[in-house]
mmCIF file of C-alpha atoms and ligand atoms in Angstrom:
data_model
loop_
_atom_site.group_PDB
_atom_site.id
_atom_site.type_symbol
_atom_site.label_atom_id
_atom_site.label_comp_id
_atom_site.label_asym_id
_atom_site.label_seq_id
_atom_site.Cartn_x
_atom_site.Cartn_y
_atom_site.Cartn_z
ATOM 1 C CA UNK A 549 0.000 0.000 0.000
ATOM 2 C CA UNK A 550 2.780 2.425 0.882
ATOM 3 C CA UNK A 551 4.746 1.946 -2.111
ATOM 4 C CA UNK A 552 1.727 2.678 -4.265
ATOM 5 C CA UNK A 553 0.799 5.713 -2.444
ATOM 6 C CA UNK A 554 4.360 6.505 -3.265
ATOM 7 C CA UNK A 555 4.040 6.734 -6.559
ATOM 8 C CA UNK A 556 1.350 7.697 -6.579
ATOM 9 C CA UNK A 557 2.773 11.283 -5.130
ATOM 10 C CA UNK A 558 5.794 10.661 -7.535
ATOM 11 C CA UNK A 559 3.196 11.040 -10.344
ATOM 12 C CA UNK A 560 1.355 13.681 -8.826
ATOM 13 C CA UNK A 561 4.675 15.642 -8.356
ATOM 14 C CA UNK A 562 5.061 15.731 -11.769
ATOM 15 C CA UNK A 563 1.721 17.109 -12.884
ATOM 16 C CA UNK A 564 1.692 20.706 -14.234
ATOM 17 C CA UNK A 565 -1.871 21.432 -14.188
ATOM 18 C CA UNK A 566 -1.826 20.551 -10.031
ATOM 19 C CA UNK A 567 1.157 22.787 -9.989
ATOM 20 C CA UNK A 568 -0.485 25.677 -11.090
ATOM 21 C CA UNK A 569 -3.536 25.694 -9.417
ATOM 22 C CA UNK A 570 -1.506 24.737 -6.286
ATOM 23 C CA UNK A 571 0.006 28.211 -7.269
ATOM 24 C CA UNK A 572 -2.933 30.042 -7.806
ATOM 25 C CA UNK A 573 -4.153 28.085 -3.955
ATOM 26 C CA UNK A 574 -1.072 29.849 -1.855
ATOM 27 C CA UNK A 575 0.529 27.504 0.706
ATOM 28 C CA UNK A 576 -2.207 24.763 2.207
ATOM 29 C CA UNK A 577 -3.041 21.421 2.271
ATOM 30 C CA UNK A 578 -0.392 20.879 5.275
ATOM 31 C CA UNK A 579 2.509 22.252 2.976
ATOM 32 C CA UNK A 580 3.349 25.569 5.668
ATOM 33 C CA UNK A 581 4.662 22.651 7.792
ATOM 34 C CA UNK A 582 7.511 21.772 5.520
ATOM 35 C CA UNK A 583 7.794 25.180 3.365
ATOM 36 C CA UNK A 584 8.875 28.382 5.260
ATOM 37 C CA UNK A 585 6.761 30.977 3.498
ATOM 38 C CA UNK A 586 6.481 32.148 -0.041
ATOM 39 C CA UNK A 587 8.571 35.286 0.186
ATOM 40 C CA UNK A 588 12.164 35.747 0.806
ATOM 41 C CA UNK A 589 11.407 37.596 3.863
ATOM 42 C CA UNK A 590 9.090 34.895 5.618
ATOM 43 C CA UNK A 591 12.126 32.870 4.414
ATOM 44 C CA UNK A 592 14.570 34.507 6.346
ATOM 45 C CA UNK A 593 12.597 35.042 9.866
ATOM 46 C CA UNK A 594 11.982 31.618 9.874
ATOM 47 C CA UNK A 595 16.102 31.434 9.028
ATOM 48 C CA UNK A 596 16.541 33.789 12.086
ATOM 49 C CA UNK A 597 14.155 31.463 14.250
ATOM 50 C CA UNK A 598 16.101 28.138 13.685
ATOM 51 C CA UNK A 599 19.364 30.001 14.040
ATOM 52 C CA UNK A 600 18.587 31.108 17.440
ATOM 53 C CA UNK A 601 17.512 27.233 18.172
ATOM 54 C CA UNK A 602 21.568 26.361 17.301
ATOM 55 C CA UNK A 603 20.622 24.913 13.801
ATOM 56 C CA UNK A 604 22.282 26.400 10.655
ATOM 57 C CA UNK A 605 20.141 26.359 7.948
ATOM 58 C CA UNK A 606 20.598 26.409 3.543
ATOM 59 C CA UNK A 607 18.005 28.105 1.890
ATOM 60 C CA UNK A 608 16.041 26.443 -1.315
ATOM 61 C CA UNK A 609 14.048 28.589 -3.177
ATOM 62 C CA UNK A 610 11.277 26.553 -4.517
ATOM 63 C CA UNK A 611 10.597 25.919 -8.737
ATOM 64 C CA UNK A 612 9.791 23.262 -10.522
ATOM 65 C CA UNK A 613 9.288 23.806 -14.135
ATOM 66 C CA UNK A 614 11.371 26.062 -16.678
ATOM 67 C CA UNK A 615 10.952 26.192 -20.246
ATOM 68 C CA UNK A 616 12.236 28.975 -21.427
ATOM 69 C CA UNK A 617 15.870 31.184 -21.384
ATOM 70 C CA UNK A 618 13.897 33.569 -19.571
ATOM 71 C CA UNK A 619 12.398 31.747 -16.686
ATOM 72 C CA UNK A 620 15.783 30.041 -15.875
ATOM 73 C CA UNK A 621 17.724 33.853 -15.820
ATOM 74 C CA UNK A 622 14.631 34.633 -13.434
ATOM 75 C CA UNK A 623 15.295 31.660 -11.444
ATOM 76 C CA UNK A 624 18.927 32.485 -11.245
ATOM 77 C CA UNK A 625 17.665 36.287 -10.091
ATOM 78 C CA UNK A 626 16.254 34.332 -6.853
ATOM 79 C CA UNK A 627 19.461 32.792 -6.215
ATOM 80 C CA UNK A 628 21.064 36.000 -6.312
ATOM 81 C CA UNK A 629 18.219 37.723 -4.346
ATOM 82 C CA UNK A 630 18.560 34.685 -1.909
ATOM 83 C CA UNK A 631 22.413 35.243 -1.507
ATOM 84 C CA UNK A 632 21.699 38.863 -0.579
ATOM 85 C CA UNK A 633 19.131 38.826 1.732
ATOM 86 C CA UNK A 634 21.226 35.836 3.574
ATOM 87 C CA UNK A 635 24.436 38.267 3.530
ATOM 88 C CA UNK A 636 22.012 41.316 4.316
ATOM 89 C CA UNK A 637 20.048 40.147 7.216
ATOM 90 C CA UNK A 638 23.261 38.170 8.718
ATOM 91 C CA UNK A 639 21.576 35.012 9.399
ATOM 92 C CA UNK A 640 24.464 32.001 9.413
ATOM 93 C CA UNK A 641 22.252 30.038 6.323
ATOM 94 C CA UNK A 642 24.024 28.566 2.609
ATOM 95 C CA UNK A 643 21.942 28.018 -0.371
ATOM 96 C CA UNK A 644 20.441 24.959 -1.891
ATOM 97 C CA UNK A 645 19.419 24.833 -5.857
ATOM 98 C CA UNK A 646 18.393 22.584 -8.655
ATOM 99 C CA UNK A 647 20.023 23.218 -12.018
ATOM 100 C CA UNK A 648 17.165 22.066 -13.780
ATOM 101 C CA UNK A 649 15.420 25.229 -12.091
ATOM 102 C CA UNK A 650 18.604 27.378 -14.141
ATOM 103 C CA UNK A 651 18.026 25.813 -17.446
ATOM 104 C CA UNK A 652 19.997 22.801 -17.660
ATOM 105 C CA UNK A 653 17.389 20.739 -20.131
ATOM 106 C CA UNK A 654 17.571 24.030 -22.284
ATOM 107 C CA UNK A 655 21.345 23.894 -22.658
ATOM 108 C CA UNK A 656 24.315 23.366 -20.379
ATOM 109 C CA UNK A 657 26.109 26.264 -21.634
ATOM 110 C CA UNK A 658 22.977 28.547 -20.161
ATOM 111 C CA UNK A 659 22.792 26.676 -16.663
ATOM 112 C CA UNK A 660 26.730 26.973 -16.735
ATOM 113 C CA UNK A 661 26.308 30.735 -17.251
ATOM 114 C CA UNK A 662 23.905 31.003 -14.864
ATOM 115 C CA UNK A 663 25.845 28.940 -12.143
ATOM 116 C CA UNK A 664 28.395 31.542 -12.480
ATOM 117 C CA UNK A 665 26.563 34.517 -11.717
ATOM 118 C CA UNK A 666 25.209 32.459 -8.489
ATOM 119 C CA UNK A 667 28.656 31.520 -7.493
ATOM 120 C CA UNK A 668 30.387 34.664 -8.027
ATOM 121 C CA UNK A 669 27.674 36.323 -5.497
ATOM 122 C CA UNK A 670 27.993 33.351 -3.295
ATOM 123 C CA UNK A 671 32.252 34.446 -3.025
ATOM 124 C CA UNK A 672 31.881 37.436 -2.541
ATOM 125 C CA UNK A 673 29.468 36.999 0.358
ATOM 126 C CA UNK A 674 31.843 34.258 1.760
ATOM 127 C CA UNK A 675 29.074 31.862 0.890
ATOM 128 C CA UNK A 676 28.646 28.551 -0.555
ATOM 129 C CA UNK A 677 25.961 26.548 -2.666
ATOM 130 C CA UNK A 678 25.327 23.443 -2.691
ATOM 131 C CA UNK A 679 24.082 21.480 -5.636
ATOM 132 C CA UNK A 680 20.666 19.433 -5.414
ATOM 133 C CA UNK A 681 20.757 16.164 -7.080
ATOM 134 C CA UNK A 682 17.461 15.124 -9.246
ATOM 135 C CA UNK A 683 16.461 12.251 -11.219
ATOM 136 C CA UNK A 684 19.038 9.537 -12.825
ATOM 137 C CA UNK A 685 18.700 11.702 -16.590
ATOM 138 C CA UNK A 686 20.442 14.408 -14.801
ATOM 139 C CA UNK A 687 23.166 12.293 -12.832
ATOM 140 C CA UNK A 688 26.274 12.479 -15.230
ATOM 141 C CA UNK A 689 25.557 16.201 -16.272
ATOM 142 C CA UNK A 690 25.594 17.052 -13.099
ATOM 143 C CA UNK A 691 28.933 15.344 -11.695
ATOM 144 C CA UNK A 692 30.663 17.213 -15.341
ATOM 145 C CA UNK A 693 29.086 20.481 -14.457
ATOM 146 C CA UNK A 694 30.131 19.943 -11.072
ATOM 147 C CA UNK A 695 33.602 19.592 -12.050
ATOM 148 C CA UNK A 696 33.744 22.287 -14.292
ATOM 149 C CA UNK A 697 32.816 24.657 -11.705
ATOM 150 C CA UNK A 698 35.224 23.296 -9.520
ATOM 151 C CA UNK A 699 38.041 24.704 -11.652
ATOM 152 C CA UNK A 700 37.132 28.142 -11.188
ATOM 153 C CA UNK A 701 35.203 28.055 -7.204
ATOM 154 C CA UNK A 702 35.561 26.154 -4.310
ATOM 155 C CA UNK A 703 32.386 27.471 -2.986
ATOM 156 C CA UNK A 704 30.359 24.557 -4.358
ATOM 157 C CA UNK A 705 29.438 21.433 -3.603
ATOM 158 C CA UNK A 706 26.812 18.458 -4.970
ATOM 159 C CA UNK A 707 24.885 15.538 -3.500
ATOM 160 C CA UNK A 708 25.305 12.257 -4.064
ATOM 161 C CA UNK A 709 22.662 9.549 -3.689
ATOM 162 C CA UNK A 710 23.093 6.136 -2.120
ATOM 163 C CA UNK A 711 19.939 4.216 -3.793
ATOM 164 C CA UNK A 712 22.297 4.773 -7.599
ATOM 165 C CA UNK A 713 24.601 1.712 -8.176
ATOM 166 C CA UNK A 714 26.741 3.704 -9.349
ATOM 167 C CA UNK A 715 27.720 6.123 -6.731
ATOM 168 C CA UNK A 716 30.173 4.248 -5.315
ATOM 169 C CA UNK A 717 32.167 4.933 -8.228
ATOM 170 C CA UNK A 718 31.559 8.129 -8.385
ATOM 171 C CA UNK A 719 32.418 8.861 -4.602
ATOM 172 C CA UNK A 720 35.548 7.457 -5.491
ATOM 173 C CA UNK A 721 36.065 9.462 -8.366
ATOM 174 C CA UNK A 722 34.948 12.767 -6.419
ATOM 175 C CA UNK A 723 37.258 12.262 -4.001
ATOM 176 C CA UNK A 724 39.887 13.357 -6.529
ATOM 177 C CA UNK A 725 38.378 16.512 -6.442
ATOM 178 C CA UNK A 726 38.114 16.878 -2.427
ATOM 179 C CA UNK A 727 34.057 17.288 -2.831
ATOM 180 C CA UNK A 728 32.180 18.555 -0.486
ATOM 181 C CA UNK A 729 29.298 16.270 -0.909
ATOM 182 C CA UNK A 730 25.477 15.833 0.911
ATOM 183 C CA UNK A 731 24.756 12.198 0.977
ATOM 184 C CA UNK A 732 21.034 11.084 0.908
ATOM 185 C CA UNK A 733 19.186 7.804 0.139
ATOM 186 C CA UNK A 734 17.577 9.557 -2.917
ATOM 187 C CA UNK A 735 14.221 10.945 -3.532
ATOM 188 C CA UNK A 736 12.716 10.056 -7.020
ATOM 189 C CA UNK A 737 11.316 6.803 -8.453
ATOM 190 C CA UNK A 738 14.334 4.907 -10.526
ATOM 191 C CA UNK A 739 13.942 1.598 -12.151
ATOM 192 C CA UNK A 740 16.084 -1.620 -10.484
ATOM 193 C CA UNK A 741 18.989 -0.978 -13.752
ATOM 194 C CA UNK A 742 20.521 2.083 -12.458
ATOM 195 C CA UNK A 743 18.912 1.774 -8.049
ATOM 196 C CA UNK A 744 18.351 -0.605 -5.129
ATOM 197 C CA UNK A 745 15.158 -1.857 -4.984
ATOM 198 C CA UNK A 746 15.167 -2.426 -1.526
ATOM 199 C CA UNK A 747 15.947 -0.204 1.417
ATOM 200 C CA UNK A 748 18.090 -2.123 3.111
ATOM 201 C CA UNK A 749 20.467 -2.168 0.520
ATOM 202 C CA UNK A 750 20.395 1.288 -0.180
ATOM 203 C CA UNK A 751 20.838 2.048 3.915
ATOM 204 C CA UNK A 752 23.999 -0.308 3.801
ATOM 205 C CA UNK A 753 24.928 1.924 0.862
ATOM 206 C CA UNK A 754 24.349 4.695 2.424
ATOM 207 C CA UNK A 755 26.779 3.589 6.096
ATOM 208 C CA UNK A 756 28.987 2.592 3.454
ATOM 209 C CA UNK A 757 29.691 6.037 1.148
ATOM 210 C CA UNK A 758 29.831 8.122 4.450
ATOM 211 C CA UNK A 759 32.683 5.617 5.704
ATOM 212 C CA UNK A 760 34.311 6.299 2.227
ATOM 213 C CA UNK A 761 33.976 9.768 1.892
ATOM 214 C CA UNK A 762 35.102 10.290 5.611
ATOM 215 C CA UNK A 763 37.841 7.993 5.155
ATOM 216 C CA UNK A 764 39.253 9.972 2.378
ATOM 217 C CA UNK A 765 39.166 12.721 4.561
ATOM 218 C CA UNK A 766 36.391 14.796 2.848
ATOM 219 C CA UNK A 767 33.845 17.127 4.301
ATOM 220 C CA UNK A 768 30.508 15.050 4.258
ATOM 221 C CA UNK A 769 26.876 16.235 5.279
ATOM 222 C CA UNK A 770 24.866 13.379 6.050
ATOM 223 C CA UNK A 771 21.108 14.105 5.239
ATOM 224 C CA UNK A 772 18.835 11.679 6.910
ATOM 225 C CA UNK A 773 16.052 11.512 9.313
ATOM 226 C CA UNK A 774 17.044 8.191 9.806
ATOM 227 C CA UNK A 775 18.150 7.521 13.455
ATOM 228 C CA UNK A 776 20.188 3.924 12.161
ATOM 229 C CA UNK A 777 22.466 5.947 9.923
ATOM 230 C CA UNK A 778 22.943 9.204 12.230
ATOM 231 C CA UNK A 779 23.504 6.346 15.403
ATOM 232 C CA UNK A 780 26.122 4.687 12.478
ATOM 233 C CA UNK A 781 27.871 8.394 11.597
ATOM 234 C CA UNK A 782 28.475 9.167 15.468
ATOM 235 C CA UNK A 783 29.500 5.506 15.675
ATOM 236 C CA UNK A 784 31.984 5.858 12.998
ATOM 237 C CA UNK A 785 33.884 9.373 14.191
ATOM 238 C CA UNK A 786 33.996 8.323 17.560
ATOM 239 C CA UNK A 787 35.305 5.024 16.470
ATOM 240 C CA UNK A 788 37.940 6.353 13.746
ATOM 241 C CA UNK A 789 38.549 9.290 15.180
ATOM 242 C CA UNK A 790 36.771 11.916 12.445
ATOM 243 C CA UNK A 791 36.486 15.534 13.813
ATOM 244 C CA UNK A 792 33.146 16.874 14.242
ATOM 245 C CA UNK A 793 34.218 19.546 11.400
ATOM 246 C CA UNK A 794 34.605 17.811 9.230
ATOM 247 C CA UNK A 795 31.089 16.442 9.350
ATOM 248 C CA UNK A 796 27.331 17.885 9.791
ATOM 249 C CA UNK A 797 24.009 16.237 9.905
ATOM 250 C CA UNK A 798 20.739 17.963 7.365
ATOM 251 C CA UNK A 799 17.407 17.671 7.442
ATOM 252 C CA UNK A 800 14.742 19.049 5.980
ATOM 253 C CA UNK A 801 12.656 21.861 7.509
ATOM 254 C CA UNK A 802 9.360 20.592 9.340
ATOM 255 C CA UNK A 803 10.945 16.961 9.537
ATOM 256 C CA UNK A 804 11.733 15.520 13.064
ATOM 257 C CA UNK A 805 12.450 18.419 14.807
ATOM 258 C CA UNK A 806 12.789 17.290 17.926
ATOM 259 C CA UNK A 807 15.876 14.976 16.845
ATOM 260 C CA UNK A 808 17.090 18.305 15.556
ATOM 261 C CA UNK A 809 17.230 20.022 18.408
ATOM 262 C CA UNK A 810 18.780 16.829 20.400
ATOM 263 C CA UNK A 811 21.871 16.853 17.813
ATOM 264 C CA UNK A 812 22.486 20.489 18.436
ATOM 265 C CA UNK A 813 22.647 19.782 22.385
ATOM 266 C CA UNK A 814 24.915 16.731 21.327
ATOM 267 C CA UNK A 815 27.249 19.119 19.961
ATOM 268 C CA UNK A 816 27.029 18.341 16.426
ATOM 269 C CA UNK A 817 26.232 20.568 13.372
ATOM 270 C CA UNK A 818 23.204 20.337 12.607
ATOM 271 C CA UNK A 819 21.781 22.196 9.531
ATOM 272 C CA UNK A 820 18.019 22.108 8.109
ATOM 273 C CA UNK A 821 17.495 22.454 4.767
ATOM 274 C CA UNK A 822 14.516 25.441 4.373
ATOM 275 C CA UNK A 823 12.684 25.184 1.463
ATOM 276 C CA UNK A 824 10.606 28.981 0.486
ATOM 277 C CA UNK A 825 8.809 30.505 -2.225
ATOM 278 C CA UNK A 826 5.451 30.224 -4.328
ATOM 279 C CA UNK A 827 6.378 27.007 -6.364
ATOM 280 C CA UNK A 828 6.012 24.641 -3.295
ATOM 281 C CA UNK A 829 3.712 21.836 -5.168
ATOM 282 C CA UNK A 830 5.997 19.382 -6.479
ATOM 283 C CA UNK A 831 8.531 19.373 -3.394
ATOM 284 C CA UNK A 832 5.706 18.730 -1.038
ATOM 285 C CA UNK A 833 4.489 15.774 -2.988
ATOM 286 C CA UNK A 834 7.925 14.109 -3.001
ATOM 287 C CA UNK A 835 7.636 14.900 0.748
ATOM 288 C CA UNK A 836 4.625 13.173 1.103
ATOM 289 C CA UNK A 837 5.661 10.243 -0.935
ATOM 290 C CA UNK A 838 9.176 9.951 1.294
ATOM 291 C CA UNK A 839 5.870 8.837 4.194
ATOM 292 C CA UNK A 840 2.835 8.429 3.310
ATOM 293 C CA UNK A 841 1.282 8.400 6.578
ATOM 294 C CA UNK A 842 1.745 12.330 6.089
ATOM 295 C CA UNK A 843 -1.603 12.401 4.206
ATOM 296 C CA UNK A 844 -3.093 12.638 7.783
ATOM 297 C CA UNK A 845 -1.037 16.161 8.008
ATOM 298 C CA UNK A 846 -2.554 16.839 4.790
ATOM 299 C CA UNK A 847 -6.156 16.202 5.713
ATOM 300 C CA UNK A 848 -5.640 18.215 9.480
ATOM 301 C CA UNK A 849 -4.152 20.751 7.045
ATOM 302 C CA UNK A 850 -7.534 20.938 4.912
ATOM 303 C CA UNK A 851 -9.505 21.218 8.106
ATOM 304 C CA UNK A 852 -7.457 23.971 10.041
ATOM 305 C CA UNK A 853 -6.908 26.829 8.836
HETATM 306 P P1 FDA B 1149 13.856 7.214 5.454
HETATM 307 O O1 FDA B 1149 12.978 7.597 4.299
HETATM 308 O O2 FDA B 1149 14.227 5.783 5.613
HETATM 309 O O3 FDA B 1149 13.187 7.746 6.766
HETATM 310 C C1 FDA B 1149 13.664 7.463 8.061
HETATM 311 C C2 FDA B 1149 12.676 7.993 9.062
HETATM 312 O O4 FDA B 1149 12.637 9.411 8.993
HETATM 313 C C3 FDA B 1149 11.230 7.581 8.800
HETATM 314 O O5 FDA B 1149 10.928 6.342 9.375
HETATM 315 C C4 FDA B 1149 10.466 8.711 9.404
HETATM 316 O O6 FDA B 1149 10.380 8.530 10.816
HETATM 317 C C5 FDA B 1149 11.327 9.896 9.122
HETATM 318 N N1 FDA B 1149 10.932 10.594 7.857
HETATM 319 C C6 FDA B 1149 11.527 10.481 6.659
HETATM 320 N N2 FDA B 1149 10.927 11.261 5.738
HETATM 321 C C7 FDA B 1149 9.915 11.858 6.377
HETATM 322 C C8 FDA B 1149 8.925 12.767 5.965
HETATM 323 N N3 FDA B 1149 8.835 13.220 4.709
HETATM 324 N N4 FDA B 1149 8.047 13.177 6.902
HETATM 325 C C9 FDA B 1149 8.112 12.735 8.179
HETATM 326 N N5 FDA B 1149 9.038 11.878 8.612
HETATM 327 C C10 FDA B 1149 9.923 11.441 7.736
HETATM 328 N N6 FDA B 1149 17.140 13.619 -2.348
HETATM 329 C C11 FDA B 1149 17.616 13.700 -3.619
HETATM 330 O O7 FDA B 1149 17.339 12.812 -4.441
HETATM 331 N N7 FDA B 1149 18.411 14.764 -3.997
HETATM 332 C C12 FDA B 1149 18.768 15.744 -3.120
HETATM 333 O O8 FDA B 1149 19.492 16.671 -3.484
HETATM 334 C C13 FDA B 1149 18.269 15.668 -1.795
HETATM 335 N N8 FDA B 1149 18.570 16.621 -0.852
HETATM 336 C C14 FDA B 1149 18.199 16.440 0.466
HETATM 337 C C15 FDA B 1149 18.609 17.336 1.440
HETATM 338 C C16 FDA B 1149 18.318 17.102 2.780
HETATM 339 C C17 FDA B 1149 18.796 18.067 3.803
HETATM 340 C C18 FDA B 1149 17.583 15.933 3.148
HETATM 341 C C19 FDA B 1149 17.303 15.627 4.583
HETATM 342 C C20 FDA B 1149 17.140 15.072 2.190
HETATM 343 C C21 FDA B 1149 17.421 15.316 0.833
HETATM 344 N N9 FDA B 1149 16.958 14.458 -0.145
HETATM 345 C C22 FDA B 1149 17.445 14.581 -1.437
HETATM 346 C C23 FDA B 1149 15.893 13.459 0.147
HETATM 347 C C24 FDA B 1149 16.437 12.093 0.470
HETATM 348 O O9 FDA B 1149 16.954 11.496 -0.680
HETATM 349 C C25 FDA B 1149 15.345 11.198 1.055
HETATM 350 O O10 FDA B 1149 14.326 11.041 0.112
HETATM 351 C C26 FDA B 1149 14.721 11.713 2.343
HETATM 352 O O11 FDA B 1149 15.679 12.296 3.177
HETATM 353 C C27 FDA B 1149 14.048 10.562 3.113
HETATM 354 O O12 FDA B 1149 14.989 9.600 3.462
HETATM 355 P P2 FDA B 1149 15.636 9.452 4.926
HETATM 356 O O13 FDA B 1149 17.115 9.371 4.726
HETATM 357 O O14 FDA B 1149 15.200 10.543 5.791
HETATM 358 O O15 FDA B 1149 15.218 8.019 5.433
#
């Protein structure tokens, strides 16, 4: 039942009609529990709020679909404008993005371009962006754009996902290039040739790129809710001696807050990933099919308003 209401939201995600009525509908439907606002400035109080908690936070701003040369400059504009108001209002938060959202299915050359806009303002804030990681189709581009980049900035950094076979490799690879990499289990639906079926092989992929990447002496944020792999990560750098720099645990805003909290009093970084902005449709749906059982958030969100 789960793993059809899971794609289930995995095709709902992807709907275009939902995501502009969902538009035209401002944030409901449960979705103000895991998006921060629709405007930079709810955004950044929220920012402020979690930074007074002890969590440091990276700042996503929302989008989805972008067809045109136009909408993926505009997109880059937020990224900018995100950059800003993070070095403006002096809240202690990086930024998140998708480079689908800056053109990258229009041409590489334009979502190159407009990477470089977003990490020139990221320098000269004395900031740093981190690249999201989306579907399989977007994988390889993303590791040679990654690369490109790091030629010319080391103020970026990329995820890598632990359900792909082939990350392994590429951790491997990456460490040639001292990556800063996010490690997650991986968020969209992909067929058994290129992911694990089943989640307990992607968790024992997962305990087993942090050990690599940590091993090799790269700076590794481990994004989970899952208590088994943060309980493995604390294992590990007590065990092999890793210092707690060179390490930080993410989750996702609205997610298991509590445990949030308890990592900060632990004494570990601790940073929430804080999604914003009017284009909140399709990330909530791949929230809701990470857990299904959030449909009864949904429905208490329908009710209450
Ligand atoms: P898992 O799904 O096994 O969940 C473990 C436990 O956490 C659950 O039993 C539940 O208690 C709790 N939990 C998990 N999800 C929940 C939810 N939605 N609501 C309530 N409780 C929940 N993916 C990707 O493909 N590319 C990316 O760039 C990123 N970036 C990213 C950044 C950050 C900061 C995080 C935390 C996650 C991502 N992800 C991602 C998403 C990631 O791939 C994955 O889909 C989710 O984190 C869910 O997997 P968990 O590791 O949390 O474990």
């Amino acid at each position: 039942m789960d793993q059809l209401l899971k794609n289930f939201f995995l095709f709902l995600s992807k709907s275009r009609g939902l995501n502009r009525m969902a538009k035209r509908y401002g944030l409901a439907l449960g979705a103000r529990r895991v998006v921060a606002g629709e405007t930079i400035e709810e955004a950044i109080a929220k920012v402020k709020e979690l930074n007074g908690q002890g969590l440091v936070c990276t700042l996503d701003h929302l989008g989805e679909f972008v067809f045109s040369e136009e909408e993926a400059n505009e997109s880059a504009d937020y990224c900018i404008r995100t950059l800003d108001a993070i070095y403006e209002s002096g809240v202690n938060s990086n930024l998140s993005l998708k480079m689908t959202q800056l053109g990258l299915d229009i041409s590489k050359d334009l979502c190159m371009k407009n990477m470089r806009r977003i990490l020139e303002t990221a320098k000269k804030h004395g900031n740093f962006v981190r690249i999201d990681m989306e579907d399989y189709a977007h994988c390889q581009v993303s590791i040679d754009i990654y690369k490109e980049l790091r030629k010319e900035f080391d103020n970026v950094g990329l995820v890598i996902q632990a359900y792909l076979y082939r990350s392994e490799q590429d951790i491997q690879d990456l460490n040639g290039w001292n990556a800063n990499l996010r490690l997650v289990k991986g968020a969209y639906k992909e067929p058994a040739e290129v992911a694990f079926p089943e989640k307990k092989d992607v968790d024992e992929n997962f305990k087993k790129l942090i050990k690599m990447h940590l091993n090799n002496g790269n700076y590794t944020a481990v994004a989970t809710h899952d208590d088994n792999i943060i309980q493995f990560t604390k294992d590990l750098a007590e065990k092999e001696n890793i210092p707690r720099n060179l390490f930080e645990f993410q989750m996702l805003y609205g997610i298991r807050t509590q445990s949030q909290l308890e990592l900060v009093k632990e004494g570990y970084k601790m940073r929430v990933y804080v999604p914003y902005g009017t284009d909140w449709y399709g990330y909530f749906m791949r929230r809701l099919a990470e857990r299904p059982a959030n449909v009864a958030f949904v429905l208490k969100g329908m009710f209450k308003k």
